[in-house]
Amino acid sequence: MKKLKSISIAIIGVTCLLLVVHIDSRAQNGNSCSRPMNTSLPSSDPGQIKHIAIQGSDVTIVGPNGGLLNLIKQLNTTDLTPIFGRPTRITDYYAEMEDSWWKKWEYPGAYFLINPGKMLEFFNISGPGFKLNVKGAILEVGKPIDELAKAFPDFKSYIIENRTVSFAFQMANGELSDEFMGITFDSITRNRTSMYNEMP
């Protein structure tokens, strides 16, 4: 009788143990489902990534020919030729997020994307020739990132992963928009490698 009682207690103990393990594994599975892996790009929320706040009017693209394009004043454009001269080529560009075809204007060391609404959406400068005038600081690919200090003395506080300085465009109400501008640089030479604007 004692032996039977001991076996019953052992069976109850094992059952309880299995039940606890089962409940724990379900809880863990539930937690893993409720916390999916974050595969999205970093948010432009100022609390998550530090941006230097700028106005669109603070940024002017300077062409090799001396032509000027201000990001606010000349945003609506259909033809960059009068500003920067004849491009190397103009091609159709499929903007996947917007599911529409844009025009890609290519120049040596730079390209520009114009959407169907005839608005300049993006620029990317990756070679010498084109420059950015950002609040009076003239920036060119291949030159030291530290030249940013002329306009932004504390820019080093806004460096991401020792390779990018991030800017966010400020809206009329003072809030930061979800459009940003980045300036990348080589972490060893500290020379700029590209300057661009994008949506996150």
Coordinates of N, CA and C in Angstrom, one line a residue:
M1 N 0.8 -1.2 0.0 CA 0.0 0.0 0.0 C 0.9 1.3 0.0
K2 N 1.9 1.2 0.8 CA 2.9 2.3 0.9 C 3.5 2.5 -0.5
K3 N 3.9 1.4 -1.1 CA 4.5 1.4 -2.4 C 3.6 2.1 -3.4
L4 N 2.4 1.7 -3.4 CA 1.4 2.3 -4.3 C 1.2 3.8 -4.1
K5 N 1.2 4.2 -2.9 CA 1.1 5.6 -2.5 C 2.3 6.3 -3.0
S6 N 3.5 5.8 -2.9 CA 4.7 6.4 -3.4 C 4.7 6.6 -4.9
I7 N 4.2 5.5 -5.6 CA 4.1 5.6 -7.0 C 3.2 6.7 -7.5
S8 N 2.0 6.8 -6.8 CA 1.0 7.8 -7.1 C 1.6 9.2 -6.9
I9 N 2.3 9.4 -5.8 CA 2.9 10.7 -5.5 C 3.9 11.0 -6.6
A10 N 4.7 10.0 -7.0 CA 5.7 10.3 -8.1 C 5.1 10.7 -9.4
I11 N 4.0 9.9 -9.7 CA 3.2 10.2 -11.0 C 2.7 11.6 -10.9
I12 N 2.1 12.0 -9.8 CA 1.5 13.4 -9.6 C 2.6 14.4 -9.7
G13 N 3.8 14.1 -9.1 CA 4.9 15.0 -9.2 C 5.4 15.3 -10.6
V14 N 5.5 14.1 -11.4 CA 6.0 14.2 -12.8 C 4.9 15.0 -13.6
T15 N 3.7 14.7 -13.4 CA 2.6 15.4 -14.1 C 2.6 16.9 -13.9
C16 N 2.8 17.2 -12.6 CA 2.9 18.7 -12.2 C 4.1 19.3 -12.9
L17 N 5.2 18.6 -12.9 CA 6.4 19.1 -13.5 C 6.2 19.4 -15.0
L18 N 5.6 18.4 -15.7 CA 5.3 18.5 -17.2 C 4.3 19.6 -17.4
L19 N 3.3 19.8 -16.6 CA 2.4 20.9 -16.7 C 3.0 22.2 -16.6
V20 N 3.9 22.4 -15.6 CA 4.7 23.6 -15.5 C 5.5 23.9 -16.7
V21 N 6.2 22.9 -17.2 CA 7.1 23.1 -18.4 C 6.3 23.5 -19.6
H22 N 5.1 22.8 -19.7 CA 4.2 23.1 -20.9 C 3.7 24.6 -20.8
I23 N 3.3 25.0 -19.6 CA 2.7 26.4 -19.4 C 3.8 27.4 -19.7
D24 N 5.1 27.1 -19.2 CA 6.2 28.0 -19.4 C 6.5 28.1 -20.8
S25 N 6.5 27.0 -21.6 CA 6.9 27.0 -23.0 C 5.9 27.8 -23.8
R26 N 4.6 27.7 -23.4 CA 3.5 28.4 -24.1 C 3.7 29.9 -23.8
A27 N 4.0 30.2 -22.6 CA 4.2 31.6 -22.2 C 5.4 32.2 -23.0
Q28 N 6.4 31.5 -23.1 CA 7.6 32.0 -23.9 C 7.2 32.1 -25.4
N29 N 6.5 31.2 -25.9 CA 6.1 31.3 -27.3 C 5.2 32.5 -27.5
G30 N 4.3 32.8 -26.5 CA 3.4 33.9 -26.6 C 4.2 35.2 -26.6
N31 N 5.3 35.3 -25.7 CA 6.1 36.5 -25.6 C 6.8 36.7 -26.9
S32 N 7.3 35.6 -27.5 CA 8.1 35.8 -28.7 C 7.2 36.3 -29.8
C33 N 6.0 35.9 -29.8 CA 5.0 36.4 -30.9 C 4.6 37.8 -30.6
S34 N 4.5 38.2 -29.4 CA 4.1 39.6 -29.1 C 5.2 40.6 -29.2
R35 N 6.4 40.1 -29.4 CA 7.5 41.0 -29.6 C 8.3 40.6 -30.8
P36 N 7.7 41.0 -32.0 CA 8.4 40.6 -33.3 C 9.7 41.3 -33.4
M37 N 10.6 40.7 -34.2 CA 11.9 41.4 -34.4 C 11.7 42.7 -35.2
N38 N 12.4 43.7 -34.8 CA 12.2 45.0 -35.4 C 13.1 45.0 -36.7
T39 N 12.5 44.9 -37.8 CA 13.3 45.0 -39.1 C 13.2 46.3 -39.8
S40 N 12.5 47.2 -39.2 CA 12.3 48.5 -39.9 C 13.5 49.4 -39.7
L41 N 13.6 50.4 -40.6 CA 14.7 51.4 -40.5 C 14.5 52.2 -39.2
P42 N 15.6 52.8 -38.7 CA 15.4 53.7 -37.5 C 14.5 54.8 -37.8
S43 N 13.7 55.1 -36.8 CA 12.7 56.2 -36.9 C 13.4 57.6 -36.8
S44 N 12.8 58.6 -37.4 CA 13.4 59.9 -37.3 C 12.9 60.6 -36.1
D45 N 12.3 59.9 -35.2 CA 11.8 60.5 -33.9 C 13.1 61.0 -33.2
P46 N 13.1 62.3 -32.8 CA 14.3 62.8 -32.1 C 14.7 62.1 -30.9
G47 N 13.8 61.3 -30.3 CA 14.2 60.6 -29.1 C 15.0 59.3 -29.4
Q48 N 14.9 58.9 -30.7 CA 15.6 57.6 -31.0 C 16.9 57.9 -31.8
I49 N 16.9 58.9 -32.7 CA 18.1 59.2 -33.4 C 18.3 60.7 -33.3
K50 N 19.5 61.2 -33.0 CA 19.7 62.6 -32.9 C 20.0 63.2 -34.2
H51 N 19.1 64.2 -34.5 CA 19.2 64.9 -35.8 C 19.6 66.4 -35.5
I52 N 20.3 67.0 -36.5 CA 20.4 68.4 -36.5 C 19.2 69.0 -37.2
A53 N 18.5 69.8 -36.5 CA 17.3 70.4 -37.2 C 17.6 71.5 -38.1
I54 N 17.1 71.5 -39.3 CA 17.4 72.5 -40.3 C 16.1 72.8 -41.1
Q55 N 16.1 73.9 -41.7 CA 15.0 74.3 -42.6 C 15.4 73.9 -44.0
G56 N 14.4 73.6 -44.9 CA 14.7 73.3 -46.3 C 15.4 74.5 -46.9
S57 N 15.0 75.7 -46.5 CA 15.6 76.9 -47.1 C 17.1 77.1 -46.7
D58 N 17.5 76.3 -45.7 CA 18.9 76.4 -45.3 C 19.9 75.6 -46.2
V59 N 19.3 74.8 -47.2 CA 20.1 73.9 -48.0 C 20.0 74.3 -49.5
T60 N 21.1 74.6 -50.1 CA 21.2 74.9 -51.5 C 22.2 74.0 -52.2
I61 N 21.8 73.4 -53.3 CA 22.7 72.5 -54.0 C 23.4 73.5 -55.0
V62 N 24.7 73.4 -55.1 CA 25.6 74.2 -56.0 C 26.1 73.3 -57.0
G63 N 25.8 73.6 -58.3 CA 26.3 72.7 -59.4 C 27.7 73.1 -59.8
P64 N 28.4 72.2 -60.6 CA 29.7 72.5 -61.0 C 29.8 73.7 -61.9
N65 N 28.7 74.1 -62.5 CA 28.6 75.3 -63.3 C 28.3 76.5 -62.5
G66 N 28.1 76.4 -61.2 CA 27.8 77.5 -60.4 C 26.3 77.7 -60.2
G67 N 25.5 76.8 -60.9 CA 24.0 76.9 -60.7 C 23.6 76.6 -59.3
L68 N 22.5 77.2 -58.9 CA 22.0 77.0 -57.5 C 20.6 76.5 -57.5
L69 N 20.3 75.5 -56.6 CA 19.0 75.0 -56.4 C 18.7 74.9 -54.9
N70 N 17.8 75.8 -54.5 CA 17.4 75.8 -53.1 C 16.3 74.8 -52.9
L71 N 16.4 74.0 -51.8 CA 15.5 72.9 -51.6 C 14.0 73.3 -51.4
I72 N 13.8 74.6 -51.0 CA 12.4 75.1 -50.8 C 12.0 75.9 -51.9
K73 N 12.8 76.9 -52.3 CA 12.4 77.9 -53.3 C 12.3 77.3 -54.7
Q74 N 13.1 76.2 -55.0 CA 13.0 75.7 -56.3 C 12.6 74.2 -56.3
L75 N 11.8 73.8 -55.3 CA 11.5 72.4 -55.2 C 10.6 71.9 -56.3
N76 N 9.7 72.7 -56.8 CA 8.9 72.4 -57.9 C 9.6 72.7 -59.2
T77 N 10.1 71.6 -59.8 CA 10.9 71.8 -61.1 C 10.7 70.6 -62.0
T78 N 10.7 70.9 -63.3 CA 10.6 69.8 -64.3 C 11.9 69.7 -65.1
D79 N 12.7 70.7 -65.0 CA 13.9 70.7 -65.9 C 15.1 71.3 -65.1
L80 N 16.1 70.4 -64.9 CA 17.3 70.8 -64.2 C 18.3 71.4 -65.1
T81 N 18.1 71.3 -66.5 CA 19.1 71.8 -67.4 C 19.4 73.3 -67.3
P82 N 18.5 74.2 -67.1 CA 18.8 75.6 -66.9 C 19.6 75.9 -65.7
I83 N 19.5 75.0 -64.7 CA 20.2 75.2 -63.4 C 21.6 74.6 -63.5
F84 N 21.7 73.3 -63.8 CA 23.0 72.6 -63.7 C 23.6 72.2 -65.1
G85 N 22.9 72.6 -66.1 CA 23.4 72.2 -67.4 C 22.8 70.8 -67.9
R86 N 23.3 70.4 -69.0 CA 22.7 69.2 -69.6 C 23.2 68.0 -68.8
P87 N 22.3 67.1 -68.4 CA 22.6 65.9 -67.7 C 23.3 64.8 -68.6
T88 N 24.0 63.9 -67.9 CA 24.6 62.8 -68.7 C 23.5 61.9 -69.3
R89 N 22.4 61.7 -68.5 CA 21.3 61.0 -69.1 C 20.1 61.2 -68.2
I90 N 18.9 61.0 -68.7 CA 17.7 61.0 -68.0 C 17.0 59.7 -68.2
T91 N 16.7 59.0 -67.1 CA 16.1 57.6 -67.2 C 14.8 57.6 -66.4
D92 N 14.0 56.6 -66.7 CA 12.8 56.3 -65.8 C 13.3 55.5 -64.6
Y93 N 12.7 55.9 -63.5 CA 13.1 55.3 -62.2 C 11.8 54.8 -61.5
Y94 N 11.7 53.6 -61.1 CA 10.5 53.1 -60.5 C 10.7 53.2 -59.0
A95 N 9.8 54.1 -58.4 CA 9.8 54.3 -56.9 C 8.8 53.3 -56.3
E96 N 9.4 52.2 -55.8 CA 8.6 51.1 -55.3 C 7.6 51.5 -54.2
M97 N 8.1 52.3 -53.2 CA 7.2 52.7 -52.1 C 5.9 53.4 -52.6
E98 N 6.1 54.3 -53.6 CA 5.0 55.1 -54.1 C 4.3 54.4 -55.3
D99 N 4.9 53.3 -55.8 CA 4.3 52.6 -56.9 C 4.1 53.5 -58.1
S100 N 5.1 54.2 -58.5 CA 5.0 55.2 -59.6 C 6.4 55.3 -60.3
W101 N 6.3 55.8 -61.5 CA 7.6 56.0 -62.2 C 8.0 57.5 -62.1
W102 N 9.3 57.7 -61.8 CA 9.8 59.0 -61.6 C 10.9 59.2 -62.7
K103 N 11.5 60.4 -62.8 CA 12.6 60.7 -63.7 C 13.9 60.8 -62.9
K104 N 14.9 60.1 -63.3 CA 16.2 60.2 -62.7 C 17.2 61.0 -63.6
W105 N 17.6 62.1 -63.1 CA 18.5 63.0 -63.8 C 19.9 62.7 -63.3
E106 N 20.8 62.2 -64.2 CA 22.1 61.8 -63.8 C 23.2 62.8 -64.3
Y107 N 24.1 63.2 -63.4 CA 25.2 64.0 -63.7 C 26.5 63.3 -63.1
P108 N 27.6 63.6 -63.6 CA 28.8 63.0 -63.0 C 28.9 63.3 -61.5
G109 N 28.9 62.2 -60.7 CA 29.0 62.4 -59.3 C 27.7 62.7 -58.6
A110 N 26.5 62.8 -59.3 CA 25.3 63.1 -58.6 C 24.1 62.7 -59.4
Y111 N 23.0 62.4 -58.7 CA 21.7 62.2 -59.4 C 20.6 62.8 -58.6
F112 N 19.5 63.1 -59.3 CA 18.3 63.7 -58.8 C 17.1 63.0 -59.2
L113 N 16.1 62.8 -58.3 CA 14.8 62.1 -58.7 C 13.7 63.1 -58.7
I114 N 12.9 63.2 -59.8 CA 11.8 64.1 -59.8 C 10.5 63.2 -60.0
N115 N 9.6 63.5 -59.1 CA 8.3 62.7 -59.1 C 7.4 63.1 -60.2
P116 N 6.3 62.3 -60.4 CA 5.3 62.7 -61.4 C 4.6 64.0 -61.2
G117 N 4.6 64.5 -60.0 CA 4.1 65.8 -59.7 C 5.0 67.0 -60.0
K118 N 6.1 66.6 -60.7 CA 7.2 67.6 -61.1 C 7.8 68.2 -59.9
M119 N 8.1 67.4 -58.9 CA 8.8 67.9 -57.7 C 10.1 67.2 -57.5
L120 N 11.1 67.9 -57.1 CA 12.4 67.3 -56.8 C 12.2 66.5 -55.5
E121 N 12.3 65.2 -55.5 CA 12.2 64.5 -54.2 C 13.5 64.1 -53.6
F122 N 14.4 63.7 -54.3 CA 15.7 63.2 -53.7 C 16.9 63.7 -54.5
F123 N 18.0 63.9 -53.8 CA 19.3 64.1 -54.5 C 20.3 63.2 -53.8
N124 N 21.3 62.8 -54.5 CA 22.5 62.1 -54.0 C 23.7 62.5 -54.7
I125 N 24.6 63.1 -53.9 CA 25.9 63.6 -54.4 C 27.0 62.7 -53.8
S126 N 27.7 62.0 -54.7 CA 28.7 61.0 -54.3 C 30.1 61.3 -54.9
G127 N 30.2 62.4 -55.7 CA 31.5 62.7 -56.3 C 31.8 64.2 -56.2
P128 N 33.0 64.6 -56.6 CA 33.3 66.0 -56.6 C 32.6 66.7 -57.7
G129 N 32.4 68.0 -57.6 CA 31.7 68.8 -58.6 C 30.5 69.5 -57.9
F130 N 29.5 68.7 -57.6 CA 28.4 69.3 -56.9 C 28.7 69.6 -55.4
K131 N 28.1 70.6 -54.8 CA 28.4 71.0 -53.4 C 27.1 71.3 -52.8
L132 N 27.1 71.3 -51.4 CA 25.9 71.7 -50.7 C 26.3 73.0 -49.9
N133 N 25.5 74.0 -49.9 CA 25.6 75.1 -49.0 C 24.6 74.9 -47.9
V134 N 25.1 74.6 -46.7 CA 24.2 74.3 -45.6 C 24.4 75.4 -44.6
K135 N 23.5 76.4 -44.5 CA 23.7 77.5 -43.6 C 25.0 78.2 -43.7
G136 N 25.5 78.3 -45.0 CA 26.7 79.1 -45.2 C 27.9 78.2 -45.3
A137 N 27.9 77.0 -44.8 CA 29.0 76.0 -44.9 C 29.0 75.4 -46.2
I138 N 30.0 75.5 -47.0 CA 30.1 74.9 -48.4 C 30.7 73.5 -48.2
L139 N 30.0 72.5 -48.5 CA 30.4 71.1 -48.3 C 30.5 70.4 -49.6
E140 N 31.6 69.6 -49.7 CA 31.9 68.9 -51.0 C 32.4 67.5 -50.6
V141 N 32.0 66.5 -51.4 CA 32.5 65.1 -51.2 C 34.0 65.1 -51.4
G142 N 34.7 64.4 -50.5 CA 36.2 64.3 -50.5 C 36.8 65.3 -49.6
K143 N 36.1 66.2 -49.0 CA 36.6 67.1 -48.1 C 36.3 66.7 -46.6
P144 N 37.0 67.2 -45.6 CA 36.8 66.8 -44.2 C 35.5 67.1 -43.7
I145 N 34.9 66.1 -43.0 CA 33.6 66.3 -42.3 C 33.7 67.4 -41.3
D146 N 34.8 67.7 -40.7 CA 35.0 68.7 -39.6 C 34.7 70.1 -40.1
E147 N 34.6 70.3 -41.4 CA 34.2 71.6 -41.9 C 32.8 72.0 -41.5
L148 N 32.0 70.9 -41.1 CA 30.6 71.2 -40.7 C 30.6 72.1 -39.4
A149 N 31.7 72.1 -38.7 CA 31.7 72.9 -37.4 C 31.5 74.3 -37.7
K150 N 31.8 74.8 -38.9 CA 31.6 76.2 -39.2 C 30.2 76.6 -39.0
A151 N 29.2 75.8 -39.4 CA 27.8 76.1 -39.3 C 27.2 75.4 -38.1
F152 N 27.8 74.2 -37.7 CA 27.2 73.5 -36.6 C 28.3 73.1 -35.6
P153 N 28.6 73.9 -34.7 CA 29.8 73.7 -33.8 C 29.6 72.4 -33.0
D154 N 28.4 71.9 -32.7 CA 28.2 70.7 -31.9 C 27.9 69.5 -32.8
F155 N 28.2 69.5 -34.1 CA 27.8 68.5 -35.0 C 28.3 67.1 -34.6
K156 N 29.4 67.0 -33.8 CA 30.0 65.7 -33.4 C 29.0 64.9 -32.5
S157 N 28.1 65.7 -31.9 CA 27.1 65.0 -31.0 C 26.0 64.3 -31.8
Y158 N 26.0 64.5 -33.1 CA 24.9 64.0 -34.0 C 25.5 62.9 -35.0
I159 N 26.7 62.5 -34.7 CA 27.3 61.4 -35.6 C 26.7 60.1 -35.2
I160 N 26.3 59.3 -36.2 CA 25.7 58.0 -36.0 C 26.8 57.0 -36.5
E161 N 27.1 56.0 -35.7 CA 28.0 54.9 -36.0 C 29.3 55.4 -36.6
N162 N 29.8 56.5 -36.2 CA 31.1 57.0 -36.7 C 31.2 57.1 -38.2
R163 N 30.0 57.4 -38.8 CA 30.1 57.5 -40.3 C 29.0 58.4 -40.9
T164 N 28.0 58.8 -40.2 CA 26.9 59.6 -40.8 C 26.5 60.8 -39.8
V165 N 26.4 61.9 -40.4 CA 25.7 63.0 -39.6 C 24.3 63.2 -40.2
S166 N 23.4 63.2 -39.3 CA 22.0 63.2 -39.7 C 21.3 64.6 -39.5
F167 N 20.6 65.0 -40.5 CA 19.8 66.3 -40.4 C 18.3 65.9 -40.6
A168 N 17.4 66.6 -39.9 CA 16.0 66.5 -40.1 C 15.4 67.8 -40.5
F169 N 14.5 67.8 -41.5 CA 13.9 69.1 -41.9 C 12.8 69.5 -41.0
Q170 N 12.8 70.7 -40.5 CA 11.8 71.2 -39.6 C 10.6 71.8 -40.3
M171 N 9.5 71.4 -39.9 CA 8.2 71.9 -40.5 C 7.9 73.3 -39.9
A172 N 6.9 74.0 -40.5 CA 6.5 75.3 -40.1 C 6.1 75.4 -38.6
N173 N 5.5 74.3 -38.1 CA 5.1 74.3 -36.7 C 6.2 73.9 -35.7
G174 N 7.4 73.8 -36.3 CA 8.6 73.5 -35.4 C 8.9 72.0 -35.2
E175 N 7.9 71.2 -35.6 CA 8.2 69.7 -35.5 C 9.1 69.2 -36.6
L176 N 9.8 68.1 -36.3 CA 10.7 67.5 -37.3 C 9.9 66.7 -38.3
S177 N 10.1 66.8 -39.5 CA 9.4 66.0 -40.5 C 10.1 64.6 -40.6
D178 N 9.5 63.7 -41.4 CA 10.1 62.4 -41.6 C 11.1 62.4 -42.7
E179 N 11.4 63.5 -43.3 CA 12.4 63.6 -44.3 C 13.7 64.0 -43.7
F180 N 14.8 63.4 -44.1 CA 16.1 63.7 -43.5 C 17.1 63.9 -44.5
M181 N 18.2 64.4 -44.1 CA 19.4 64.6 -45.0 C 20.6 63.9 -44.3
G182 N 21.4 63.2 -45.0 CA 22.5 62.6 -44.4 C 23.8 63.0 -45.1
I183 N 24.9 63.1 -44.3 CA 26.2 63.3 -44.9 C 27.1 62.2 -44.3
T184 N 27.6 61.3 -45.2 CA 28.4 60.2 -44.7 C 29.9 60.5 -44.9
F185 N 30.7 59.9 -44.1 CA 32.1 60.1 -44.2 C 32.9 58.9 -43.8
D186 N 34.2 58.8 -44.3 CA 35.1 57.7 -44.0 C 35.5 57.9 -42.6
S187 N 35.4 56.8 -41.8 CA 35.7 56.9 -40.3 C 37.2 57.1 -40.1
I188 N 38.0 56.7 -41.1 CA 39.5 56.8 -40.9 C 40.0 58.1 -41.4
T189 N 39.7 58.5 -42.7 CA 40.2 59.7 -43.3 C 39.3 60.9 -42.8
R190 N 38.1 60.6 -42.4 CA 37.1 61.6 -42.0 C 36.7 62.6 -43.2
N191 N 36.9 62.1 -44.4 CA 36.5 62.8 -45.6 C 35.1 62.4 -46.0
R192 N 34.3 63.3 -46.4 CA 32.9 63.1 -46.8 C 32.9 62.1 -48.0
T193 N 31.9 61.2 -48.0 CA 31.8 60.2 -49.1 C 30.5 60.4 -49.8
S194 N 29.4 60.9 -49.2 CA 28.2 61.2 -49.9 C 27.3 62.2 -49.1
M195 N 26.4 62.8 -49.9 CA 25.5 63.8 -49.2 C 24.1 63.6 -50.0
Y196 N 23.1 63.4 -49.2 CA 21.8 62.9 -49.8 C 20.7 63.3 -48.9
N197 N 19.5 63.3 -49.5 CA 18.3 63.4 -48.7 C 17.3 62.2 -49.0
E198 N 16.6 61.8 -48.0 CA 15.7 60.6 -48.2 C 14.6 60.7 -47.2
M199 N 13.6 59.7 -47.4 CA 12.6 59.5 -46.4 C 13.0 58.2 -45.8
P200 N 12.8 58.1 -44.4 CA 13.3 56.8 -43.7 C 12.4 55.6 -44.1

